CSV table of C-alpha atoms and ligand atoms in Angstrom, one decimal:
chain,number,residue,atom,x,y,z
R,1,UNK,CA,-0.1,0.1,-0.2
R,2,UNK,CA,2.7,2.6,0.9
R,3,UNK,CA,4.7,1.4,-2.1
R,4,UNK,CA,1.8,2.2,-4.4
R,5,UNK,CA,1.3,5.7,-2.7
R,6,UNK,CA,4.8,6.7,-2.9
R,7,UNK,CA,4.7,5.6,-7.1
R,8,UNK,CA,1.6,7.4,-7.6
R,9,UNK,CA,2.7,10.5,-6.1
R,10,UNK,CA,6.6,10.1,-8.1
R,11,UNK,CA,4.4,9.3,-11.0
R,12,UNK,CA,2.2,12.8,-10.8
R,13,UNK,CA,5.4,14.6,-10.0
R,14,UNK,CA,7.4,13.4,-13.1
R,15,UNK,CA,4.6,14.2,-15.2
R,16,UNK,CA,4.5,17.7,-13.9
R,17,UNK,CA,8.4,17.8,-14.2
R,18,UNK,CA,8.4,16.7,-17.7
R,19,UNK,CA,6.1,19.5,-18.7
R,20,UNK,CA,8.3,22.1,-17.3
R,21,UNK,CA,11.6,20.9,-18.5
R,22,UNK,CA,10.0,21.2,-22.1
R,23,UNK,CA,8.8,24.6,-21.4
R,24,UNK,CA,12.3,25.5,-19.9
R,25,UNK,CA,14.0,23.9,-23.0
R,26,UNK,CA,11.8,25.9,-25.3
R,27,UNK,CA,12.8,29.3,-23.9
R,28,UNK,CA,16.5,27.8,-24.3
R,29,UNK,CA,16.9,28.0,-20.4
R,30,UNK,CA,19.5,25.7,-18.5
R,31,UNK,CA,18.1,24.4,-15.2
R,32,UNK,CA,20.3,23.3,-12.5
R,33,UNK,CA,18.6,21.7,-9.3
R,34,UNK,CA,21.2,22.2,-6.7
R,35,UNK,CA,21.6,19.8,-3.8
R,36,UNK,CA,23.5,19.2,-0.2
R,37,UNK,CA,23.6,19.2,3.3
R,38,UNK,CA,22.8,22.1,5.6
R,39,UNK,CA,25.7,23.9,6.0
R,40,UNK,CA,27.6,22.3,2.8
R,41,UNK,CA,27.6,26.0,1.3
R,42,UNK,CA,25.3,26.1,-1.3
R,43,UNK,CA,24.1,29.3,-0.9
R,44,UNK,CA,27.6,30.6,-0.5
R,45,UNK,CA,28.6,29.2,-3.9
R,46,UNK,CA,25.6,30.8,-5.4
R,47,UNK,CA,26.7,34.4,-4.0
R,48,UNK,CA,30.2,33.9,-5.6
R,49,UNK,CA,28.8,32.3,-8.7
R,50,UNK,CA,26.2,35.4,-9.2
R,51,UNK,CA,28.8,37.8,-8.6
R,52,UNK,CA,30.8,36.7,-11.6
R,53,UNK,CA,28.1,35.2,-13.9
R,54,UNK,CA,25.5,37.6,-13.7
R,55,UNK,CA,27.5,40.3,-15.4
R,56,UNK,CA,27.9,37.4,-18.5
R,57,UNK,CA,24.4,36.1,-18.7
R,58,UNK,CA,20.9,36.5,-17.4
R,59,UNK,CA,20.3,34.2,-14.0
R,60,UNK,CA,17.1,33.7,-11.8
R,61,UNK,CA,17.5,31.5,-8.7
R,62,UNK,CA,14.6,29.6,-6.8
R,63,UNK,CA,15.3,29.0,-3.3
R,64,UNK,CA,13.9,26.4,-1.0
R,65,UNK,CA,13.7,26.6,2.4
R,66,UNK,CA,11.8,24.9,5.3
R,67,UNK,CA,10.5,28.2,6.6
R,68,UNK,CA,12.5,31.3,6.5
R,69,UNK,CA,13.3,33.9,3.6
R,70,UNK,CA,17.3,33.9,4.9
R,71,UNK,CA,18.8,32.6,1.6
R,72,UNK,CA,16.5,34.4,-0.7
R,73,UNK,CA,17.6,37.6,1.4
R,74,UNK,CA,20.9,36.7,0.6
R,75,UNK,CA,20.5,36.0,-3.1
R,76,UNK,CA,18.4,39.4,-3.4
R,77,UNK,CA,21.3,41.3,-2.3
R,78,UNK,CA,23.3,40.3,-5.5
R,79,UNK,CA,20.6,42.0,-7.7
R,80,UNK,CA,19.5,38.5,-9.4
R,81,UNK,CA,15.8,37.6,-9.6
R,82,UNK,CA,14.8,35.1,-6.8
R,83,UNK,CA,12.0,33.8,-5.8
R,84,UNK,CA,11.4,32.0,-2.6
R,85,UNK,CA,9.3,28.6,-1.9
R,86,UNK,CA,8.7,27.9,1.6
R,87,UNK,CA,7.9,24.6,2.0
R,88,UNK,CA,6.3,24.5,5.9
R,89,UNK,CA,8.8,21.8,6.8
R,90,UNK,CA,8.5,19.8,3.7
R,91,UNK,CA,12.0,18.5,3.2
R,92,UNK,CA,12.4,18.5,-0.6
R,93,UNK,CA,10.9,20.6,-3.7
R,94,UNK,CA,8.5,18.7,-5.9
R,95,UNK,CA,7.9,19.7,-9.4
R,96,UNK,CA,4.3,21.3,-8.7
R,97,UNK,CA,5.8,23.7,-6.1
R,98,UNK,CA,8.4,24.8,-9.0
R,99,UNK,CA,5.6,25.2,-11.3
R,100,UNK,CA,4.1,27.6,-9.0
R,101,UNK,CA,7.3,29.5,-8.6
R,102,UNK,CA,7.6,29.6,-12.2
R,103,UNK,CA,4.4,31.8,-12.5
R,104,UNK,CA,5.9,34.6,-10.4
R,105,UNK,CA,6.6,37.4,-12.7
R,106,UNK,CA,10.3,38.0,-11.1
R,107,UNK,CA,11.5,35.3,-13.2
R,108,UNK,CA,10.7,36.4,-16.2
R,109,UNK,CA,11.4,33.0,-17.8
R,110,UNK,CA,11.7,33.5,-21.9
R,111,UNK,CA,14.3,36.5,-20.9
R,112,UNK,CA,16.4,33.9,-18.5
R,113,UNK,CA,19.6,31.8,-19.6
R,114,UNK,CA,20.2,30.1,-16.4
R,115,UNK,CA,17.8,29.1,-13.5
R,116,UNK,CA,19.5,27.4,-10.5
R,117,UNK,CA,17.0,26.1,-7.7
R,118,UNK,CA,18.7,25.4,-4.6
R,119,UNK,CA,17.0,22.6,-3.0
R,120,UNK,CA,16.3,22.4,0.7
R,121,UNK,CA,19.1,21.0,2.6
R,122,UNK,CA,19.1,17.3,3.0
R,123,UNK,CA,21.3,14.3,1.0
R,124,UNK,CA,17.7,12.0,1.0
R,125,UNK,CA,14.5,13.0,-0.9
R,126,UNK,CA,15.6,15.6,-2.9
R,127,UNK,CA,17.4,13.4,-4.8
R,128,UNK,CA,14.1,11.3,-5.7
R,129,UNK,CA,12.1,14.3,-7.0
R,130,UNK,CA,12.6,15.3,-10.6
R,131,UNK,CA,11.9,19.3,-10.4
R,132,UNK,CA,12.1,19.9,-14.3
R,133,UNK,CA,15.7,20.6,-14.2
R,134,UNK,CA,18.2,19.6,-16.8
R,135,UNK,CA,20.8,18.1,-14.2
R,136,UNK,CA,21.5,18.0,-10.6
R,137,UNK,CA,24.7,19.2,-8.6
R,138,UNK,CA,25.3,18.2,-5.0
R,139,UNK,CA,27.5,20.4,-2.7
R,140,UNK,CA,29.7,18.2,-0.6
R,141,UNK,CA,31.6,19.9,2.2
R,142,UNK,CA,34.7,18.6,3.7
R,143,UNK,CA,33.6,19.0,7.2
R,144,UNK,CA,30.7,16.6,6.7
R,145,UNK,CA,33.3,13.5,6.3
R,146,UNK,CA,34.5,11.1,3.9
R,147,UNK,CA,31.4,8.6,4.5
R,148,UNK,CA,28.8,10.6,2.9
R,149,UNK,CA,28.8,9.6,-0.7
R,150,UNK,CA,28.6,5.8,0.3
R,151,UNK,CA,25.7,6.4,3.2
R,152,UNK,CA,23.8,8.3,0.7
R,153,UNK,CA,24.8,7.0,-2.9
R,154,UNK,CA,21.5,8.0,-4.7
R,155,UNK,CA,21.9,11.8,-4.5
R,156,UNK,CA,25.2,11.5,-5.7
R,157,UNK,CA,24.4,8.9,-8.4
R,158,UNK,CA,21.9,11.3,-9.7
R,159,UNK,CA,23.9,14.0,-9.7
R,160,UNK,CA,26.1,15.1,-13.0
R,161,UNK,CA,28.7,17.0,-10.6
R,162,UNK,CA,29.8,17.1,-7.1
R,163,UNK,CA,31.2,20.2,-6.1
R,164,UNK,CA,33.8,19.4,-2.9
R,165,UNK,CA,33.3,22.6,-0.9
R,166,UNK,CA,35.6,24.4,1.7
R,167,UNK,CA,39.1,22.4,0.5
R,168,UNK,CA,40.7,25.4,2.5
R,169,UNK,CA,39.5,23.4,5.5
R,170,UNK,CA,40.8,19.8,4.4
R,171,UNK,CA,44.0,20.1,6.2
R,172,UNK,CA,42.0,20.7,9.9
R,173,UNK,CA,39.7,17.7,9.1
R,174,UNK,CA,40.4,13.7,8.2
R,175,UNK,CA,38.9,14.6,4.7
R,176,UNK,CA,40.5,13.0,1.9
R,177,UNK,CA,39.6,14.5,-1.5
R,178,UNK,CA,41.0,11.6,-3.4
R,179,UNK,CA,39.1,8.9,-1.5
R,180,UNK,CA,36.2,11.1,-2.1
R,181,UNK,CA,36.6,11.5,-5.6
R,182,UNK,CA,37.0,7.6,-6.2
R,183,UNK,CA,34.1,6.9,-4.0
R,184,UNK,CA,31.9,9.4,-5.9
R,185,UNK,CA,32.9,8.1,-9.3
R,186,UNK,CA,32.2,4.5,-8.3
R,187,UNK,CA,28.9,5.4,-7.4
R,188,UNK,CA,28.4,7.2,-10.7
R,189,UNK,CA,30.9,6.5,-13.4
R,190,UNK,CA,31.6,9.4,-15.4
R,191,UNK,CA,30.3,12.3,-12.8
R,192,UNK,CA,32.5,15.3,-12.5
R,193,UNK,CA,33.9,16.0,-9.4
R,194,UNK,CA,35.2,19.7,-8.6
R,195,UNK,CA,37.1,20.3,-5.0
R,196,UNK,CA,37.0,24.5,-4.4
R,197,UNK,CA,36.5,27.0,-2.0
R,198,UNK,CA,33.9,29.6,-1.6
R,199,UNK,CA,35.7,31.0,0.9
R,200,UNK,CA,39.2,31.9,-0.8
R,201,UNK,CA,38.0,31.2,-4.4
R,202,UNK,CA,40.4,28.6,-5.0
R,203,UNK,CA,38.9,26.1,-7.7
R,204,UNK,CA,35.9,28.2,-8.6
R,205,UNK,CA,36.7,29.0,-12.1
R,206,UNK,CA,36.2,25.2,-13.0
R,207,UNK,CA,32.7,25.3,-11.7
R,208,UNK,CA,31.9,28.7,-13.8
R,209,UNK,CA,33.6,27.2,-16.9
R,210,UNK,CA,31.2,24.4,-16.1
R,211,UNK,CA,28.2,26.3,-15.8
R,212,UNK,CA,28.9,28.5,-19.0
R,213,UNK,CA,29.2,25.5,-21.1
R,214,UNK,CA,26.0,24.0,-19.9
R,215,UNK,CA,24.3,27.4,-20.9
R,216,UNK,CA,25.9,27.7,-24.1
R,217,UNK,CA,24.8,24.3,-25.3
R,218,UNK,CA,21.5,24.8,-24.2
R,219,UNK,CA,20.8,28.5,-25.8
R,220,UNK,CA,22.5,26.8,-29.1
R,221,UNK,CA,20.0,24.1,-28.8
R,222,UNK,CA,17.0,26.7,-28.4
R,223,UNK,CA,18.4,28.5,-31.5
R,224,UNK,CA,18.7,31.8,-29.1
R,225,UNK,CA,21.6,33.8,-30.4
R,226,UNK,CA,21.0,37.2,-28.1
Y,301,LIG,MG1,21.2,27.7,1.7
Y,302,LIG,ZN1,11.7,15.1,1.9
């Protein structure tokens, strides 16, 4: 019975997500679903990213949060369009929530090149819910420990890219970046792993380059040339 209910929920979610993906693709928008634990540095990574890329492309952000607007307030300070989704305690975003957020006129979807959806901080169920994104990326910080990829394999399997954040703190922890890379690539052969530090800026250029390439490919696919 419970399995059946869960299948129905995921089936309805996937139908909405599929329609969203078509809508976003037609508008030439590359959409990234950004995942990770609370405190991994998802919002810090966005702040770094927007400071550089918002001068090169049109970006919008959807912020998922349990109750507050703290992250959306941080994003709004960068001048990028941001819409907040409060899940009222719900531990993940789903496609109908994103569909509703996209009706907000601040997002102006036909004029956007890159849409980043910061999911609720959680390594478990956000991995199961398609929200209409092109790809998922997960932020793992060195302070979380080396055991996380093997303990939460689905999120690493689903994510095209793992950002290993806070590498400046690695010397003060037992975290082994090479071992984490190996575990992630065992779970997800071909996945890209980018160690970086939002605090010092080390490695962030590789992340920007990855995003630029994604956005460019999407725009060319949609025949956008502006
Ligand atoms: Mg955040
Ligand atoms: Zn959940």
